[in-house]
Short mmCIF file of C-alpha atoms in Angstrom, two decimals:
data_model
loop_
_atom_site.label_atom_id
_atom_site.label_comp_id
_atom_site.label_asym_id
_atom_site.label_seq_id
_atom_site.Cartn_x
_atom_site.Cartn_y
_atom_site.Cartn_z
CA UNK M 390 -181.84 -8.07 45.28
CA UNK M 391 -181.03 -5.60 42.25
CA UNK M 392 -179.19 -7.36 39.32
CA UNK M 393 -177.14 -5.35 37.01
CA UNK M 394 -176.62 -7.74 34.00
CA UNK M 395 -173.54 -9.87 34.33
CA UNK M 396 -171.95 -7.33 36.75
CA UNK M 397 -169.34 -8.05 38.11
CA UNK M 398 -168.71 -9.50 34.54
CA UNK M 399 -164.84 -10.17 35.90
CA UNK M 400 -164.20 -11.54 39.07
CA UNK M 401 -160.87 -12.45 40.15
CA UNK M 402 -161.80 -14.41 42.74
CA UNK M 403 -162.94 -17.09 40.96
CA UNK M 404 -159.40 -17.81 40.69
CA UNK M 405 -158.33 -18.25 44.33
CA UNK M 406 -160.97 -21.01 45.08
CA UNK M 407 -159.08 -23.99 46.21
CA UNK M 408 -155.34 -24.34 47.34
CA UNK M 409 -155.10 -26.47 43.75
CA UNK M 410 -156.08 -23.34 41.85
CA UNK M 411 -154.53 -20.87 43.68
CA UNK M 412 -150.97 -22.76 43.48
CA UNK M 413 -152.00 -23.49 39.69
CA UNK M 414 -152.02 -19.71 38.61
CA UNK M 415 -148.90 -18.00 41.38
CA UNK M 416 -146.81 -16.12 39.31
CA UNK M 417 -143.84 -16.59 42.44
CA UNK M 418 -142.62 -19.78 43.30
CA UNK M 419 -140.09 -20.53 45.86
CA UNK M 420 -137.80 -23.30 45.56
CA UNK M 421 -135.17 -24.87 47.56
CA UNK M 422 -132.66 -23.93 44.72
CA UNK M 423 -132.98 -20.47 45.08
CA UNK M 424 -132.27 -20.65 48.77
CA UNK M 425 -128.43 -20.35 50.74
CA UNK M 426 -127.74 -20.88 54.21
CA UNK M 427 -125.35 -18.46 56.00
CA UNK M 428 -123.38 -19.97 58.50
CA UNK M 429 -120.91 -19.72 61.22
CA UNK M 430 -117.89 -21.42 62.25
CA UNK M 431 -116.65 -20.42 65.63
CA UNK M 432 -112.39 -21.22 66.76
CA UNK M 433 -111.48 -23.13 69.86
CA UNK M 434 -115.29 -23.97 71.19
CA UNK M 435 -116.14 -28.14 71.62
CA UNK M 436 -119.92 -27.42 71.14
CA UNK M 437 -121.96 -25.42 69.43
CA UNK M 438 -122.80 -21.83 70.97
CA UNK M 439 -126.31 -20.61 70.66
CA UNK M 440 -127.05 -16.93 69.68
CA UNK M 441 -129.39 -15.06 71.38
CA UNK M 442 -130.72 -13.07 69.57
CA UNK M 443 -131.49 -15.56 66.73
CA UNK M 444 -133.81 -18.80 68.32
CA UNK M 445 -132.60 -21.58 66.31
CA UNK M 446 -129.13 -19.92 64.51
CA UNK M 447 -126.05 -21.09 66.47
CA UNK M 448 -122.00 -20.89 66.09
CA UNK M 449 -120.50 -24.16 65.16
CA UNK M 450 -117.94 -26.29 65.83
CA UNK M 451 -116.31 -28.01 62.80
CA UNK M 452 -118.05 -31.17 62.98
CA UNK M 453 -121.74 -29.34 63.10
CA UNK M 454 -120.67 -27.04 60.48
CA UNK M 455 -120.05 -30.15 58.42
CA UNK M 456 -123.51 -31.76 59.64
CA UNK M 457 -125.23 -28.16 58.51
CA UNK M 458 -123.79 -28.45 55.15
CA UNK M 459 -124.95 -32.12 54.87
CA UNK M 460 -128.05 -31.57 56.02
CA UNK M 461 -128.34 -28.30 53.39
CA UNK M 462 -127.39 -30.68 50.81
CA UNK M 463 -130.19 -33.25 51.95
CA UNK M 464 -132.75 -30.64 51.73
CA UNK M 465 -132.05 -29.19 48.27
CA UNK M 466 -130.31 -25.72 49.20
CA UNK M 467 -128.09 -24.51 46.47
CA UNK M 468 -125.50 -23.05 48.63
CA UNK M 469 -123.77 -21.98 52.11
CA UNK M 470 -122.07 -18.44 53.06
CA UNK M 471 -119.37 -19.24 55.73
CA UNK M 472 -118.47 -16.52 58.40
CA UNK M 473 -115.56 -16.70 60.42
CA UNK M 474 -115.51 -16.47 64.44
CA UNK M 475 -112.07 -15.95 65.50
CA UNK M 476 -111.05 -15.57 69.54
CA UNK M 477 -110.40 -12.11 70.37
CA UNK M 478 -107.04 -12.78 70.97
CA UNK M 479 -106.23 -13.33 67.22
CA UNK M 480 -107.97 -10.07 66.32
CA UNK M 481 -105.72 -7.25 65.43
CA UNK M 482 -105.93 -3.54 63.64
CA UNK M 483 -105.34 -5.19 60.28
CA UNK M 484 -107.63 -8.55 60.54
CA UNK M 485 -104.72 -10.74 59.66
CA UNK M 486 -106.44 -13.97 61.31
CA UNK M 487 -108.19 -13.40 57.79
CA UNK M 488 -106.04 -14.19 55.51
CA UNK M 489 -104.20 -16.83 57.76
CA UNK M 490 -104.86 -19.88 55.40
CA UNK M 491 -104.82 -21.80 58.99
CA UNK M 492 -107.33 -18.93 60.34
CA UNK M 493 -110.98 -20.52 61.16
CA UNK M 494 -113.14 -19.21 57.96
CA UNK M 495 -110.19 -20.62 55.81
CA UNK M 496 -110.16 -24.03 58.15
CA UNK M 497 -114.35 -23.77 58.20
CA UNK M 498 -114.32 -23.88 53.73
CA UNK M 499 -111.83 -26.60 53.66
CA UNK M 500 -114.09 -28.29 55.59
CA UNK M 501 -117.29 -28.18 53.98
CA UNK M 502 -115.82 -29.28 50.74
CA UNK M 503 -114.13 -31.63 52.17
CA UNK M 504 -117.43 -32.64 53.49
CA UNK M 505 -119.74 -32.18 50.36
CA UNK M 506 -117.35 -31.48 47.74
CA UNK M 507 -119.30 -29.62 44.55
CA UNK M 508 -123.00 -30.49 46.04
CA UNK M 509 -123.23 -27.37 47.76
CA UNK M 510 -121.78 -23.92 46.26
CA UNK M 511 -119.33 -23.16 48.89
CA UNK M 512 -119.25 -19.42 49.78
CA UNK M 513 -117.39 -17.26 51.96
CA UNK M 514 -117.91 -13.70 53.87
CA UNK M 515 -114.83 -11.66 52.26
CA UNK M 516 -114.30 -8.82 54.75
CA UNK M 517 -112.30 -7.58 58.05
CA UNK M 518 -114.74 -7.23 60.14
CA UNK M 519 -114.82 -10.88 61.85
CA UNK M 520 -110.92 -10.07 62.66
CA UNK M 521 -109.96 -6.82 63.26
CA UNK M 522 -110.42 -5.68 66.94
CA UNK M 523 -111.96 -2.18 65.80
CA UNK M 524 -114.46 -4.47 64.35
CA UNK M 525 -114.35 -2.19 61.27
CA UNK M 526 -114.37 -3.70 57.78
CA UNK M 527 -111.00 -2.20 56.86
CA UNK M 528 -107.55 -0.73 57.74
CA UNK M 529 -107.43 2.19 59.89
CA UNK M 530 -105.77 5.39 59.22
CA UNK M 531 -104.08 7.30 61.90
CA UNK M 532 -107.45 9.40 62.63
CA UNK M 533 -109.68 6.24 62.49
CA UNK M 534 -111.29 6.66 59.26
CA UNK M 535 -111.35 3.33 56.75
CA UNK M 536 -108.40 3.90 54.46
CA UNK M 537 -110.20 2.44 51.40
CA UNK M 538 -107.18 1.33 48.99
CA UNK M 539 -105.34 -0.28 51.91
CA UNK M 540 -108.15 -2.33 52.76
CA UNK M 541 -107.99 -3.29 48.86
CA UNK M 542 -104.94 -4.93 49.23
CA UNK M 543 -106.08 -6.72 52.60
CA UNK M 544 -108.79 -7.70 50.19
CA UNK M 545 -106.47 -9.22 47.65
CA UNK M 546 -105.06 -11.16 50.22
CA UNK M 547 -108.60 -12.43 50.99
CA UNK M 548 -109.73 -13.58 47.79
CA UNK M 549 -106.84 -15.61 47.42
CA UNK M 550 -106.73 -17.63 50.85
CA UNK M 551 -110.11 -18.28 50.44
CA UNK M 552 -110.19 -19.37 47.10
CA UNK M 553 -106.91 -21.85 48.00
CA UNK M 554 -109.53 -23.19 50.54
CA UNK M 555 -112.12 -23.78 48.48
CA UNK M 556 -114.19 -21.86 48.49
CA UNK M 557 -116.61 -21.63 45.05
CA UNK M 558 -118.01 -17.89 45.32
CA UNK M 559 -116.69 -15.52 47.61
CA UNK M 560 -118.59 -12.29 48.45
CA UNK M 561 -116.59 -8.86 49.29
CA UNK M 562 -118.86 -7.26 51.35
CA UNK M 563 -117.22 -4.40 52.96
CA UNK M 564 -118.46 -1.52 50.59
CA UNK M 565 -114.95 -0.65 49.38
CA UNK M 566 -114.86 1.42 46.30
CA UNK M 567 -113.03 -0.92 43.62
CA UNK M 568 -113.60 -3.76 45.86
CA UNK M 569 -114.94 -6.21 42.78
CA UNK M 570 -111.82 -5.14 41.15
CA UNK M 571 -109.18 -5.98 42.85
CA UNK M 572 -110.77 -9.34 44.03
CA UNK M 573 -111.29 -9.98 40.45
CA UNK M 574 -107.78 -9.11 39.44
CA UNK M 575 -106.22 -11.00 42.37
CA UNK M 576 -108.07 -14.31 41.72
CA UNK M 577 -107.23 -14.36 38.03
CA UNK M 578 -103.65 -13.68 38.91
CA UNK M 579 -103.71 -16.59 41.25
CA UNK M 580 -104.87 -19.44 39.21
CA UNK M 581 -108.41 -19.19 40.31
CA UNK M 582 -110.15 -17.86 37.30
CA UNK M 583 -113.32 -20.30 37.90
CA UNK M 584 -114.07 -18.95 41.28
CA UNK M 585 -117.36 -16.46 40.98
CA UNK M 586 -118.16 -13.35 42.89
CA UNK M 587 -120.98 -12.92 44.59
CA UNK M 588 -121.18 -8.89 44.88
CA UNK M 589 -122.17 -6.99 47.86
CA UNK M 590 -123.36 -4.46 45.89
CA UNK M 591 -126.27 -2.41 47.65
CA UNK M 592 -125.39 -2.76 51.42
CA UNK M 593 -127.22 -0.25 53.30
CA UNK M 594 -126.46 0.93 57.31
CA UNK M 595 -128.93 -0.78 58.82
CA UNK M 596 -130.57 -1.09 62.31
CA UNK M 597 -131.41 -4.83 61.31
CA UNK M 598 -127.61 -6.02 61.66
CA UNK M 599 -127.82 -5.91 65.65
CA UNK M 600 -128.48 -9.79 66.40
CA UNK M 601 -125.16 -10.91 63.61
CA UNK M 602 -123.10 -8.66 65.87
CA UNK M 603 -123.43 -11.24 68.38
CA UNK M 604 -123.28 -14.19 65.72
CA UNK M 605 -119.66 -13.26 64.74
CA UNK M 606 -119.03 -11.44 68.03
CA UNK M 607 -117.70 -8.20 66.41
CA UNK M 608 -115.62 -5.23 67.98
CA UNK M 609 -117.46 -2.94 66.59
CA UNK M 610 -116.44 1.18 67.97
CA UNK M 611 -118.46 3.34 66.30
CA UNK M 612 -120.50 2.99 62.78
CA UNK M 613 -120.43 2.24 59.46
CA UNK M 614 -121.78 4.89 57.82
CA UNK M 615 -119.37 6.49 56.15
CA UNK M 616 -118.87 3.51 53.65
CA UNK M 617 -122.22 1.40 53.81
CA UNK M 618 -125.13 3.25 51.79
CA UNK M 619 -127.17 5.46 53.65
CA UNK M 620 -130.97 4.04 54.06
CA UNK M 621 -132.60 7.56 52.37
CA UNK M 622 -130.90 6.71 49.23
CA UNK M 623 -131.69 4.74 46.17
CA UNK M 624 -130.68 6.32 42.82
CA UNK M 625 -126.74 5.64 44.38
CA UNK M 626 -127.22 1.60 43.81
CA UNK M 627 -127.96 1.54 40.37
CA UNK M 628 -124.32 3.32 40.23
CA UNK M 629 -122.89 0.92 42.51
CA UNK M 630 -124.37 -1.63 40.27
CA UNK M 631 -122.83 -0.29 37.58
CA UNK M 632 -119.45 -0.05 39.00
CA UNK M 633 -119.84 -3.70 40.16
CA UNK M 634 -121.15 -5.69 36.56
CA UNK M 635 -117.86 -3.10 35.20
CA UNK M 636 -115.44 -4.32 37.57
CA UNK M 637 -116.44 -8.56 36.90
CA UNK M 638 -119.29 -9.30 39.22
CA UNK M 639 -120.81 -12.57 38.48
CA UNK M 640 -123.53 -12.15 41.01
CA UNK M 641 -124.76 -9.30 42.59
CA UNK M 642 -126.89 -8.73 45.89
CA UNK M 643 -128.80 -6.49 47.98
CA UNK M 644 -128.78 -6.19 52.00
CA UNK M 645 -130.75 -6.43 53.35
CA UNK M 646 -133.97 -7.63 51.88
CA UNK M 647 -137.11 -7.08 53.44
CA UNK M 648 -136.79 -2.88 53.91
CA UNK M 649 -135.19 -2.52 50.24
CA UNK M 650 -137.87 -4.45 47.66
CA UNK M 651 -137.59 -1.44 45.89
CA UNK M 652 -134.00 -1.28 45.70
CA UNK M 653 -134.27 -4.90 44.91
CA UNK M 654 -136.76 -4.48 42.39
CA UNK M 655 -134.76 -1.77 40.35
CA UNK M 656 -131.68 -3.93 40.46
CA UNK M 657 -133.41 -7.59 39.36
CA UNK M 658 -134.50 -4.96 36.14
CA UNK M 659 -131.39 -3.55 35.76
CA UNK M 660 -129.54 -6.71 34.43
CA UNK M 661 -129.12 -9.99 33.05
CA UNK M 662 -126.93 -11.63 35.92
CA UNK M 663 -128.21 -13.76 38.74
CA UNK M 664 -129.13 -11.50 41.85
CA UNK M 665 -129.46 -12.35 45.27
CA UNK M 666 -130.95 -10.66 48.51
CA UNK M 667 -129.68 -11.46 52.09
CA UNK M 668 -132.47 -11.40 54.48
CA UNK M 669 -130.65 -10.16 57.32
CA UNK M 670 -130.12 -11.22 61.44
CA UNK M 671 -132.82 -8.34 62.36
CA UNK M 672 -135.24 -9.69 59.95
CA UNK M 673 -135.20 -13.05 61.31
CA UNK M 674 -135.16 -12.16 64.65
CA UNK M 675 -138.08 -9.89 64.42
CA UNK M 676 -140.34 -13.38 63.26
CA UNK M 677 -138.60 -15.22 65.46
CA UNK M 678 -139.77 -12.93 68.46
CA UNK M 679 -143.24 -12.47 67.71
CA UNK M 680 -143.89 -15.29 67.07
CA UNK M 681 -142.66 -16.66 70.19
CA UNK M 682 -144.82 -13.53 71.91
CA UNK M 683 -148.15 -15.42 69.81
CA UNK M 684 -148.49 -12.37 67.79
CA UNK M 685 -147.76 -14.00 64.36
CA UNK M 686 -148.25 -17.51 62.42
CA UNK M 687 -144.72 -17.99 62.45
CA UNK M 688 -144.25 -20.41 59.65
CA UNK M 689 -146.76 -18.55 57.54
CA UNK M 690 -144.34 -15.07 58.41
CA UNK M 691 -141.68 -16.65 57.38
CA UNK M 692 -143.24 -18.10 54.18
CA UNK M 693 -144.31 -14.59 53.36
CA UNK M 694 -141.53 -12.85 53.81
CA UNK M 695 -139.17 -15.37 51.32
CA UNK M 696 -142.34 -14.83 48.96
CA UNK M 697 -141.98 -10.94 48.93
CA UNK M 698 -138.47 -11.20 48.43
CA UNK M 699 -138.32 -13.58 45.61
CA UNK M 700 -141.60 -11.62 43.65
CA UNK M 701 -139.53 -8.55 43.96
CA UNK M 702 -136.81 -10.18 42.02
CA UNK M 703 -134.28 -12.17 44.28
CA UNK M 704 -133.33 -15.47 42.42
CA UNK M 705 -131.08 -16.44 45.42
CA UNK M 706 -132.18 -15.75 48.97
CA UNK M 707 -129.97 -16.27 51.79
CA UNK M 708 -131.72 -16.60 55.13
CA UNK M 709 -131.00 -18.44 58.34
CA UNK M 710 -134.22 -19.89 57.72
CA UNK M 711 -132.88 -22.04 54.18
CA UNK M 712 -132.49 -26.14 55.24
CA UNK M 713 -135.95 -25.58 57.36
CA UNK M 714 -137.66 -24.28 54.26
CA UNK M 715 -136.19 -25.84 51.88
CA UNK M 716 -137.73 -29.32 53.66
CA UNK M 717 -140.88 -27.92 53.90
CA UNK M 718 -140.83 -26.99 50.29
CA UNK M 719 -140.06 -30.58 49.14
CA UNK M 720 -142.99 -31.98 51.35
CA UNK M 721 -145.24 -30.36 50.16
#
């Protein structure tokens, strides 16, 4: 054997050893605090419903809705993102089951806090896309194209039911232009000045929303593309951003997660307020499956992937996957 003086005279392996050492020196850590679970509360159903497409993720009733936020709690998750399931019968062009303060998002947030109180950052879904029976996340013009300014005011609307319910943060998601604006405006002029927003503010048209579709069992005709971001573009988000953190965003997030790190990365270096990343139905499901095929380590997948996310800069993650990993966390 040829020795070449101390070569290699640095070897970084000598720092990956042992699982003490290599947990000593990672520059990510998860933590149940940066975690929040999305959830769904489904009208007139006596038991939970499962969802197909996502093993594990379910519609609930109002009493396991309350038991999910508990349990959340127990395990150390900062917060919960509620998402109404009306019956179809309530849907209608305009969404008005949400903004019904008796409608079953506003009945799911009274709820939880009635359940948990301030343990859990209550948040809710702002948008018309859980209630209107186009399945669209707006009003309608004549034509069928999203009239953007009267879906503000449905917005408006929004922001204040769901704030008189209780909820802490609530997160327009709909990709309105001026949506952070008018929420904003409408929640100051309605006495609610402490509740945050949570910004939608790089939401791309994705493939990976398929399996949610059944979670809130939308109406969907047609796409979204002509008002979510479209997937070949990046340099647009940094302007949404901008427009967002202008119009009083507290919080900002990208969605989804796992096919935009770089989109995530450029926004956690862009500013200096808490950002969040949602990994999405598609990106769960995707684990879930192969790893009920044998093809992956499903907990380490799933470990992983909240890794990559949080190293590219997410300080809040919300996955289906939060009161599961959040108890794992605090074991071990």
């Amino acid at each position: 054997m040829t020795v070449y003086g101390n070569f290699p005279g640095s070897r970084p392996r000598r720092l990956r050893t042992t699982p003490a050492m290599r947990r000593m020196v990672a520059e990510t850590r998860l933590d149940p605090a940066n975690l929040i679970l999305p959830a769904f509360v489904r009208e007139d159903i006596t038991a939970p419903v499962a969802i197909s497409a996502m093993p594990g993720v379910q519609q609930h009733t109002l009493d396991t809705l309350r038991k999910a936020a508990v349990d959340a709690v127990s395990a150390g998750v900062s917060g919960i993102m509620l998402f109404g399931v009306p019956t179809d019968e309530k849907k209608d062009a305009r969404g008005t089951a949400g903004t019904d303060p008796d409608g079953i998002l506003q009945v799911g947030l009274r709820a939880v806090r009635e359940e948990v109180g301030d343990d859990l950052v209550v948040m809710s879904d702002l948008c018309l896309d859980e209630y209107t029976d186009h399945g669209h996340c707006g009003v309608l013009t004549a034509d069928g194209r999203v009239d953007n300014d009267a879906t503000l005011e449905r917005y408006a609307e929004m922001a204040q039911v769901q704030a008189d319910a209780g909820a802490h943060v609530v997160g327009p998601s709909g990709m309105m232009d001026g949506q952070v604006g008018v929420v904003r405006d409408a929640l100051d002029h309605t006495g609610h000045e402490d509740v945050s927003i949570l910004a939608y503010t790089v939401k791309y048209s994705s493939a990976f929303y398929g399996p949610f579709r059944e979670a809130v069992g939308s109406s969907l005709k047609g796409d979204r593309k002509t008002y979510q971001q479209d997937p070949a573009n990046s340099r647009e988000s940094l302007r949404e951003l901008a427009l967002d953190l202008d119009e009083g965003a507290d919080m900002v997030m990208v969605k989804p997660a796992g096919p935009y790190l770089d989109i995530l990365a450029k926004v956690a270096d862009s500013v200096d307020v808490p950002v969040a990343a949602y990994q999405i139905s598609g990106e769960y499901a995707m684990i879930e499956a192969a790893a009920e095929k044998g093809w992956i380590d499903r907990d380490a997948a799933i470990m992983e992937s909240l890794t990559g996310i949080r190293r590219a800069g997410a300080q809040m993650i919300l996955t289906y996957w939060a009161t599961e990993v959040a108890e794992r966390l605090r074991r071990s």
